[in-house]
């Protein structure tokens, strides 16, 4: 131990203790050692026995550790307690610092030997509990070592004393902890607040042998007594309950445990309300412990006893432990038993107290920022825009269909190709058509010969028949020629192939009228905006807006609304209306089918209305639905 810990041993003379017994009373010494009630009496008897067992002892000193300030004070002196033994302090200081026993020679007078100092530290339960120092007369070296060994074995008696005290304290602490847990458990098993408070009050009154235990909690800003031990019903406005509530408020105001009569070693506290409670109702002794819920005081527990059994520090410690565990539990029970409106009011009150009270700088800063935001939203104006998903459609889209039943011979184009007017998209097989054309051309020649023969024979009837057959053959040949001209499917104008891919269907049959390709121009597009039905009333033709496409999220494209169609399109649980718009300028990068988000500028409005209108509309509809 450092030298500073020996202040109590150095300050002046030693405190008077019990006188050492006479040399002939050895049996009395052992009897005193066995029946010692405290460490000082034990040390005095123990030192006397050690000095009788070790020859030629001039004087002895025992220093023991004090619990109050962890210093070392004299506990026993031999042979006379009035003798000044401060000259042994350096030896004790060295033994404590080195934590070992030793024998050191002391200076003599002239040529005479000076004798020895023998010191041995006493260590128990993991710490230095004290030190024993003996002043020996001159003697052989082996006798000095024998004296040191005797102290070594004898110190076990002192160590046993401290070990026994530590075990006793541990057992007492365990019993107090068991009591605390059983009291709190009695309240924890209850589902309602009143039952939990009553259970804790009854357990405290029974286990601590109290005449009355009262528990009170704050309900809002008012302290109310909620439970009194062994009393199912009590009137809160009686003089007794008012005095108990005053004692609770006195303890809560000081945030301290207040006891009357005061318990030694505690923090001084004002106890006038407790004194009034005792004088007015004659219970004798009382103590009040505040109940904490987090960082705030939620209530208090007041315990009353007869004057013959005043409260001690151990009982107060149990009460404080119970209050520390039961406070948050009772506060939670009380909140859960409240109505929803009561909870909201209490929470609002707590928030306001934090807001306008001390500390909680973060909450105050947040409130200031929120107030500034609300003021800005209420007074500031901005552009109100209606947002909706958009789609690019071509202004014109023309289909290229199969002119007749046939087979695909080649298909050089497919969807996504940019084509010029007249570019071949596909060709149909024309071999059968060519054969059919030869057939009808030969029949036309045959009918022409028959016509000339009928004319030569001057046969009018035959002329009419052959003429009809000749016209039929010519018509069929013209039809086949027309089909041959349409075997090539070409682009009708400059644009992009929107749909159609026949590269995997060469030689496959196609039916007349089947759509082979769709071609759309690149220079003209129509913006289709799918506006939600809640916002369509704000959109009108002529309004301007901007569009961001998924392909070009950094380049807004302006447009102008041209038409609001009155037809809705239910999809994915939402009802939208088709709004058409035209682009302000041509964009060569655009392609049909591109999607994005468009915003139509409606006009100026306050920010608070812009950001809260949807919630307000929903509440208005809900009220209209449920109100009579």
XYZ file of C-alpha atoms in Angstrom:
628
model
C 0.000 0.000 0.000
C 1.375 3.501 -0.735
C 2.632 5.570 2.171
C -0.301 7.965 1.938
C -2.590 5.187 3.157
C -0.953 5.286 6.564
C -2.150 8.760 7.458
C -4.301 7.543 10.303
C -1.373 5.748 11.915
C 0.931 8.801 11.729
C -1.451 11.421 13.042
C -0.538 12.010 16.665
C -0.983 9.404 19.361
C -2.902 6.149 19.053
C -6.562 5.872 19.884
C -7.179 4.281 23.265
C -8.233 0.667 23.047
C -8.749 -2.101 25.561
C -5.841 -2.722 27.876
C -3.728 -5.803 27.335
C -4.350 -8.537 29.890
C -1.750 -9.381 32.488
C 0.860 -12.012 31.667
C -0.691 -14.593 33.882
C -4.098 -14.446 32.278
C -3.358 -16.528 29.186
C -6.656 -18.370 29.419
C -8.480 -15.038 29.512
C -6.624 -13.984 26.360
C -7.768 -17.072 24.454
C -11.290 -16.635 25.768
C -11.284 -13.018 24.636
C -9.975 -14.084 21.227
C -12.743 -16.643 20.816
C -15.516 -14.297 21.915
C -14.322 -11.115 20.210
C -17.229 -9.137 18.778
C -15.262 -6.888 16.464
C -11.891 -6.735 14.739
C -10.328 -4.348 17.286
C -10.992 -6.609 20.296
C -9.862 -9.642 18.292
C -6.641 -7.888 17.229
C -5.850 -6.818 20.812
C -6.193 -10.352 22.166
C -4.381 -11.816 19.171
C -1.418 -9.401 19.539
C -1.102 -10.142 23.275
C -0.985 -13.884 22.572
C 1.633 -13.430 19.840
C 3.818 -11.260 22.078
C 3.636 -13.880 24.877
C 4.614 -16.645 22.414
C 7.581 -14.713 20.981
C 10.324 -14.042 23.573
C 11.905 -10.635 24.189
C 9.206 -8.469 22.580
C 9.568 -4.837 23.572
C 6.418 -3.598 21.854
C 3.883 -4.541 19.195
C 1.467 -2.743 16.862
C -1.385 -3.930 14.618
C -2.701 -1.611 11.884
C -5.974 -2.576 10.176
C -7.590 -1.195 7.041
C -10.590 1.094 7.553
C -13.559 0.773 5.171
C -14.367 4.487 5.193
C -11.244 5.915 3.524
C -9.130 2.775 2.853
C -6.360 3.987 5.185
C -4.722 1.979 7.991
C -5.398 2.826 11.630
C -4.069 1.318 14.905
C -6.258 -1.535 16.137
C -4.038 -3.049 18.879
C -0.950 -2.019 20.885
C 1.144 -4.121 23.266
C 2.030 -3.938 26.141
C 0.354 -0.588 26.948
C -2.153 1.177 24.742
C -0.905 4.547 25.991
C 2.559 3.966 24.605
C 3.545 6.004 21.541
C 4.323 3.487 18.769
C 4.734 5.932 15.876
C 8.382 4.930 15.510
C 7.107 1.628 14.019
C 5.270 3.457 11.198
C 8.169 3.316 8.642
C 8.504 -0.431 9.151
C 4.728 -0.933 8.677
C 4.825 1.309 5.625
C 7.570 -0.794 4.051
C 5.740 -4.077 4.737
C 2.581 -2.745 3.125
C 4.433 -1.404 0.110
C 6.396 -4.631 -0.482
C 3.470 -6.927 0.527
C 5.855 -9.334 2.287
C 7.149 -10.075 5.766
C 10.720 -9.168 6.758
C 13.051 -8.567 9.739
C 15.095 -5.367 9.790
C 17.848 -4.539 12.336
C 17.406 -1.375 14.337
C 20.279 0.885 15.358
C 21.721 0.347 18.850
C 23.208 2.711 21.415
C 26.980 2.796 21.314
C 28.446 -0.651 20.755
C 25.403 -2.504 22.116
C 23.300 -4.361 19.548
C 20.032 -2.636 18.652
C 17.672 -5.557 18.203
C 15.242 -6.019 15.273
C 11.958 -4.864 13.804
C 9.777 -7.708 12.516
C 6.811 -6.887 10.253
C 4.315 -9.068 8.416
C 1.344 -7.957 6.226
C -2.086 -9.512 6.676
C -3.753 -10.328 3.334
C -7.268 -11.768 2.916
C -10.044 -11.821 0.275
C -7.687 -10.415 -2.333
C -6.470 -7.271 -0.549
C -4.169 -6.061 2.224
C -6.181 -5.948 5.416
C -3.425 -4.778 7.773
C 0.100 -5.232 9.070
C 1.735 -6.486 12.309
C 4.983 -4.883 13.555
C 7.016 -6.125 16.548
C 9.982 -4.465 18.272
C 12.360 -7.228 19.409
C 15.182 -6.953 21.927
C 18.676 -8.056 20.819
C 18.672 -11.779 20.142
C 20.336 -14.361 17.878
C 19.513 -14.315 14.179
C 17.790 -17.704 14.247
C 15.457 -16.439 17.022
C 14.546 -13.449 14.798
C 13.658 -15.811 11.948
C 11.647 -17.930 14.350
C 9.714 -14.827 15.403
C 9.041 -14.020 11.711
C 7.770 -17.580 11.144
C 5.544 -17.304 14.198
C 4.004 -14.118 12.772
C 3.556 -15.893 9.435
C 1.523 -18.665 11.021
C -0.230 -16.381 13.464
C -1.345 -13.960 10.717
C -3.638 -16.707 9.454
C -5.862 -16.012 12.461
C -6.323 -12.397 11.453
C -6.859 -13.423 7.817
C -9.515 -15.894 8.953
C -11.279 -13.080 10.793
C -11.527 -10.970 7.636
C -12.522 -13.968 5.521
C -15.297 -14.792 7.972
C -16.524 -11.192 7.894
C -16.446 -11.170 4.066
C -18.484 -14.390 3.923
C -20.987 -12.978 6.413
C -21.347 -9.794 4.372
C -21.738 -11.821 1.177
C -24.474 -13.920 2.723
C -26.251 -10.842 4.016
C -25.990 -9.237 0.585
C -27.361 -12.386 -1.041
C -30.300 -12.422 1.346
C -31.045 -8.771 0.619
C -30.848 -9.434 -3.119
C -33.198 -12.411 -2.754
C -35.635 -10.206 -0.867
C -35.487 -7.532 -3.558
C -36.090 -10.030 -6.367
C -39.015 -11.671 -4.574
C -40.667 -8.309 -3.883
C -40.284 -7.155 -7.495
C -41.410 -10.547 -8.832
C -44.626 -10.257 -6.817
C -45.501 -7.151 -8.829
C -44.152 -8.387 -12.153
C -46.623 -11.281 -12.359
C -49.578 -8.886 -12.157
C -51.202 -7.677 -15.383
C -52.765 -4.436 -14.114
C -51.075 -1.456 -12.530
C -53.152 -1.311 -9.329
C -52.629 -5.020 -8.637
C -48.869 -4.732 -9.236
C -48.522 -1.731 -6.887
C -50.599 -3.442 -4.195
C -48.550 -6.654 -4.458
C -45.257 -4.780 -4.055
C -46.593 -2.777 -1.086
C -47.823 -5.923 0.667
C -44.554 -7.783 0.086
C -42.480 -4.888 1.404
C -44.675 -4.539 4.482
C -44.449 -8.277 5.227
C -40.750 -8.855 4.580
C -39.466 -5.633 6.177
C -41.988 -5.780 9.067
C -43.489 -2.381 8.340
C -46.754 -1.063 9.735
C -47.672 0.612 6.445
C -46.168 0.864 2.952
C -47.571 3.426 0.515
C -46.806 3.703 -3.203
C -47.586 6.838 -5.173
C -46.952 7.747 -8.814
C -47.340 10.853 -10.891
C -50.447 10.975 -13.068
C -49.676 13.885 -15.285
C -48.238 16.519 -12.957
C -50.124 15.319 -9.875
C -48.771 12.809 -7.374
C -51.429 10.288 -6.422
C -51.203 7.476 -3.858
C -52.121 4.317 -5.741
C -51.555 1.548 -3.190
C -51.402 1.148 0.610
C -50.312 -2.175 2.075
C -53.080 -4.462 3.319
C -55.725 -1.872 2.368
C -57.909 -2.675 -0.613
C -59.659 0.691 -0.316
C -58.467 3.974 1.131
C -59.532 7.582 0.903
C -56.895 9.708 -0.741
C -58.137 12.962 0.812
C -57.730 11.936 4.442
C -55.198 13.736 6.617
C -53.033 10.602 6.775
C -52.841 10.254 2.999
C -52.117 13.977 2.629
C -49.239 13.654 5.107
C -47.878 10.594 3.262
C -48.120 12.442 -0.077
C -46.271 15.426 1.446
C -43.476 13.119 2.616
C -43.263 11.622 -0.873
C -43.071 15.059 -2.493
C -40.349 16.068 -0.019
C -38.220 13.108 -1.095
C -38.994 13.637 -4.801
C -38.100 17.343 -4.663
C -34.671 16.473 -3.264
C -34.254 13.333 -5.430
C -32.942 11.652 -2.277
C -33.932 8.901 0.112
C -35.282 10.638 3.205
C -35.457 8.824 6.546
C -36.764 9.906 9.939
C -35.020 9.418 12.259
C -32.002 9.865 9.945
C -29.942 6.791 9.110
C -26.225 7.241 9.847
C -23.841 7.656 6.936
C -26.451 8.958 4.487
C -26.606 12.251 2.637
C -28.162 14.978 4.811
C -31.713 15.726 3.674
C -34.646 17.907 4.725
C -37.177 15.732 6.565
C -39.760 18.137 8.003
C -42.680 16.486 6.180
C -41.548 13.089 7.477
C -41.291 14.476 10.987
C -44.806 15.901 10.660
C -46.065 12.516 9.443
C -44.541 10.785 12.474
C -45.814 13.365 14.971
C -49.318 13.431 13.546
C -49.861 9.685 13.201
C -47.451 8.196 15.739
C -45.856 5.365 13.759
C -42.354 6.170 15.017
C -40.029 5.853 11.996
C -40.420 6.254 8.251
C -38.352 6.351 5.067
C -39.264 7.469 1.525
C -37.453 6.268 -1.591
C -38.048 7.957 -4.991
C -39.140 5.767 -7.915
C -37.204 6.384 -11.115
C -38.354 5.677 -14.674
C -35.372 6.288 -16.889
C -33.961 9.711 -16.070
C -37.096 11.135 -14.459
C -38.793 10.615 -11.073
C -42.095 8.775 -11.533
C -43.184 8.472 -7.904
C -42.112 7.298 -4.444
C -42.470 4.551 -1.836
C -42.997 5.464 1.829
C -42.416 2.821 4.523
C -43.432 3.232 8.191
C -42.279 1.272 11.257
C -42.763 1.454 15.007
C -40.255 3.528 16.958
C -38.843 0.324 18.514
C -37.627 -0.822 15.056
C -36.131 2.195 13.278
C -34.766 1.768 9.789
C -31.107 0.856 9.398
C -28.790 1.237 6.410
C -29.327 -2.375 5.235
C -33.109 -1.942 5.142
C -32.777 1.363 3.316
C -30.490 -0.345 0.804
C -33.175 -2.981 0.167
C -35.801 -0.271 -0.320
C -33.617 1.591 -2.798
C -32.935 -1.606 -4.763
C -36.664 -2.397 -4.909
C -37.406 1.150 -6.055
C -34.740 0.934 -8.767
C -36.291 -2.225 -10.233
C -39.965 -1.555 -9.569
C -39.974 2.075 -10.769
C -39.754 1.384 -14.528
C -42.090 -1.620 -14.223
C -44.816 0.314 -12.400
C -44.494 3.232 -14.818
C -44.990 0.880 -17.793
C -48.029 -0.720 -16.094
C -49.511 2.698 -15.411
C -49.074 3.807 -19.030
C -50.586 0.596 -20.392
C -53.660 0.952 -18.173
C -54.391 4.432 -19.511
C -56.841 5.202 -22.306
C -55.386 6.123 -25.673
C -56.314 9.782 -25.189
C -54.652 9.822 -21.784
C -51.455 8.388 -23.214
C -51.425 10.975 -25.971
C -52.010 13.831 -23.514
C -49.275 12.574 -21.169
C -46.807 12.108 -24.008
C -47.584 15.576 -25.314
C -47.060 17.028 -21.850
C -43.695 15.309 -21.483
C -42.613 16.590 -24.878
C -43.661 20.139 -24.028
C -41.816 20.016 -20.703
C -38.682 18.876 -22.484
C -39.184 21.508 -25.153
C -39.597 24.470 -22.804
C -37.561 23.143 -19.876
C -33.814 22.895 -19.344
C -31.490 20.679 -21.400
C -32.642 18.707 -24.474
C -30.877 21.039 -26.895
C -31.368 18.575 -29.747
C -35.145 18.566 -29.274
C -35.262 22.353 -29.147
C -33.170 22.655 -32.284
C -35.419 20.159 -34.074
C -38.524 22.095 -32.974
C -37.048 25.359 -34.280
C -36.206 23.747 -37.617
C -39.687 22.219 -37.824
C -41.326 25.576 -37.064
C -39.184 27.243 -39.721
C -40.132 24.547 -42.218
C -43.843 24.920 -41.447
C -43.598 28.703 -41.809
C -41.826 28.319 -45.133
C -44.414 25.801 -46.348
C -47.319 27.982 -45.218
C -46.043 31.253 -46.683
C -43.839 30.175 -49.590
C -45.180 29.442 -53.061
C -43.884 27.165 -55.772
C -44.885 25.644 -59.083
C -47.470 22.924 -58.762
C -46.716 20.056 -61.133
C -48.640 16.870 -61.860
C -46.338 13.883 -62.285
C -47.205 10.777 -64.280
C -45.582 8.006 -66.295
C -45.159 8.790 -69.991
C -44.711 6.882 -73.227
C -43.486 8.011 -76.653
C -45.755 7.012 -79.530
C -45.190 7.753 -83.240
C -47.529 10.313 -84.674
C -48.133 8.037 -87.706
C -47.632 4.294 -87.821
C -48.270 2.379 -91.053
C -48.562 -1.373 -91.424
C -47.114 -3.379 -94.332
C -49.327 -6.428 -94.935
C -49.131 -9.517 -97.139
C -50.880 -8.669 -100.454
C -51.924 -12.278 -101.107
C -51.373 -15.778 -99.893
C -47.835 -16.850 -100.571
C -44.406 -17.732 -99.256
C -41.618 -15.489 -97.925
C -38.598 -15.527 -100.186
C -36.411 -12.958 -98.451
C -36.742 -10.469 -95.577
C -33.732 -8.115 -95.299
C -35.346 -5.753 -92.756
C -36.382 -6.242 -89.153
C -37.594 -4.199 -86.160
C -35.282 -1.340 -85.241
C -33.886 -0.743 -88.736
C -33.980 2.805 -90.025
C -35.243 2.698 -93.615
C -35.801 5.102 -96.510
C -38.946 5.341 -98.598
C -39.027 2.422 -101.056
C -36.522 0.288 -99.142
C -37.321 -3.391 -99.591
C -38.629 -4.882 -96.372
C -39.493 -8.340 -97.701
C -40.199 -10.259 -100.952
C -42.706 -13.016 -101.595
C -42.071 -16.002 -103.834
C -43.500 -15.208 -107.402
C -42.857 -18.429 -109.271
C -46.467 -19.594 -109.162
C -47.652 -16.154 -110.205
C -45.371 -16.145 -113.221
C -46.671 -19.526 -114.286
C -50.223 -18.356 -113.808
C -49.503 -15.250 -115.863
C -48.174 -17.430 -118.743
C -51.292 -19.527 -118.487
C -53.605 -16.593 -118.825
C -51.502 -15.005 -121.554
C -51.690 -18.235 -123.653
C -55.433 -18.434 -123.095
C -55.723 -14.802 -124.163
C -53.882 -15.643 -127.399
C -56.150 -18.653 -127.984
C -59.286 -16.621 -127.432
C -57.939 -13.945 -129.790
C -57.597 -16.550 -132.577
C -61.142 -17.789 -131.933
C -62.383 -14.239 -132.096
C -60.783 -13.666 -135.474
C -62.207 -16.960 -136.761
C -65.701 -16.054 -135.589
C -65.412 -12.678 -137.259
C -64.347 -14.367 -140.492
C -67.263 -16.799 -140.263
C -69.665 -13.929 -139.599
C -70.997 -15.722 -136.540
C -72.280 -13.035 -134.122
C -73.165 -15.427 -131.355
C -69.751 -16.986 -131.355
C -68.156 -13.530 -131.490
C -69.948 -12.521 -128.274
C -68.942 -15.706 -126.461
C -65.317 -15.491 -127.486
C -65.212 -11.794 -126.664
C -66.330 -12.494 -123.111
C -63.779 -15.249 -122.699
C -61.061 -12.984 -124.072
C -61.929 -10.211 -121.607
C -61.846 -12.718 -118.749
C -58.378 -13.916 -119.759
C -57.106 -10.348 -120.023
C -58.526 -9.513 -116.566
C -56.911 -12.537 -115.005
C -53.598 -11.670 -116.622
C -53.870 -8.098 -115.329
C -54.649 -9.415 -111.820
C -51.603 -11.639 -111.878
C -49.421 -8.780 -113.147
C -50.665 -6.616 -110.306
C -49.800 -9.333 -107.757
C -46.374 -9.721 -109.303
C -45.774 -6.013 -108.806
C -46.743 -6.344 -105.124
C -44.514 -9.280 -104.284
C -42.031 -6.695 -102.993
C -43.041 -5.133 -99.624
C -41.349 -1.706 -99.404
C -41.160 1.076 -96.804
C -43.876 3.677 -97.440
C -41.760 6.580 -96.082
C -38.570 7.383 -94.254
C -38.713 6.027 -90.731
C -37.960 3.132 -88.416
C -39.288 -0.397 -88.461
C -41.285 -0.609 -85.240
C -42.219 -4.289 -85.402
C -41.672 -7.287 -87.664
C -38.858 -9.801 -88.018
C -39.158 -12.466 -90.741
C -35.503 -13.498 -90.878
C -36.365 -16.748 -89.102
C -39.429 -17.459 -91.316
C -37.966 -17.657 -94.839
C -40.079 -20.029 -96.941
C -42.927 -19.926 -94.437
C -46.462 -19.353 -95.779
C -48.288 -16.113 -95.059
C -51.938 -15.328 -95.400
C -53.366 -12.389 -97.243
C -53.742 -9.366 -94.980
C -51.249 -10.523 -92.331
C -49.208 -7.628 -90.853
C -45.572 -8.177 -91.753
C -44.017 -4.872 -90.603
C -44.972 -1.610 -88.920
C -43.096 1.524 -89.891
C -43.160 4.842 -88.038
C -41.531 8.181 -88.920
C -38.601 9.458 -86.831
C -39.411 13.126 -87.042
C -42.831 13.215 -85.362
C -43.784 11.757 -81.971
C -46.704 11.991 -79.610
C -46.208 12.009 -75.810
C -48.784 9.913 -73.966
C -49.092 10.868 -70.271
C -50.992 8.472 -67.979
C -52.413 10.885 -65.401
C -53.983 9.545 -62.205
C -57.670 10.243 -61.832
C -56.963 12.319 -58.681
C -54.892 14.778 -60.739
C -56.600 14.756 -64.133
C -58.896 17.639 -63.146
C -55.873 19.971 -62.968
C -54.596 19.116 -66.483
C -55.815 21.131 -69.488
C -54.807 21.510 -73.109
C -52.140 24.140 -73.697
C -50.246 23.558 -70.447
C -46.526 23.063 -70.696
C -44.333 20.493 -69.022
C -41.081 18.572 -69.143
C -40.245 14.938 -69.693
C -37.331 12.828 -68.478
C -36.856 9.546 -70.313
C -35.225 6.520 -68.745
C -32.754 6.478 -71.642
C -31.761 10.141 -71.100
C -32.312 10.900 -67.373
C -30.152 14.049 -67.486
C -31.798 15.791 -70.476
C -35.336 17.132 -69.861
C -37.503 17.452 -72.971
C -40.242 20.081 -73.082
C -43.744 19.386 -74.359
C -47.178 20.978 -74.633
C -50.453 19.260 -73.724
C -52.705 18.926 -76.774
C -55.584 16.740 -75.615
C -57.101 15.217 -72.479
C -59.084 12.131 -73.427
C -62.200 11.296 -71.377
C -61.450 7.562 -71.410
C -59.935 5.908 -68.322
C -57.620 2.914 -68.232
C -57.800 0.798 -65.030
C -54.474 -0.966 -64.425
C -52.592 -2.275 -61.352
C -55.268 -1.025 -58.967
C -55.114 2.539 -60.318
C -57.342 4.435 -62.705
C -55.490 6.656 -65.189
C -56.510 8.921 -68.050
C -54.683 9.290 -71.357
C -53.302 12.785 -71.913
C -51.575 13.537 -75.222
C -48.875 16.133 -75.768
C -46.498 17.163 -78.532
C -42.775 17.785 -78.222
C -41.495 21.328 -78.422
C -38.630 20.331 -80.744
C -37.585 17.293 -82.718
C -35.053 15.026 -81.092
C -33.107 12.660 -83.369
C -32.259 10.423 -80.407
C -35.862 9.566 -79.654
C -37.347 6.225 -80.543
C -40.937 4.949 -80.320
C -41.767 3.133 -77.088
C -39.373 5.052 -74.822
C -40.740 5.553 -71.313
C -40.113 8.062 -68.566
C -41.737 10.492 -66.143
C -43.428 13.674 -67.217
C -44.490 16.685 -65.156
C -47.204 19.070 -66.274
C -46.958 22.595 -64.867
C -50.328 23.590 -63.442
C -49.598 26.915 -61.743
C -48.409 28.599 -58.537
C -49.561 27.256 -55.147
C -48.393 27.194 -51.521
C -45.962 24.446 -50.648
C -48.076 23.180 -47.756
C -51.024 22.612 -50.126
C -48.823 20.964 -52.762
C -47.349 18.470 -50.283
C -50.494 17.776 -48.267
C -53.265 17.846 -50.876
C -53.292 14.072 -51.410
C -53.670 13.404 -47.668
C -56.352 16.085 -47.391
C -58.283 14.618 -50.329
C -58.054 11.136 -48.848
C -59.359 12.367 -45.485
C -62.168 14.234 -47.196
C -63.245 11.105 -49.086
C -62.990 8.963 -45.947
C -65.119 11.435 -44.004
C -67.671 11.573 -46.810
C -67.804 7.764 -46.862
C -68.312 7.210 -43.134
C -70.214 10.280 -41.994
C -74.031 10.054 -42.193
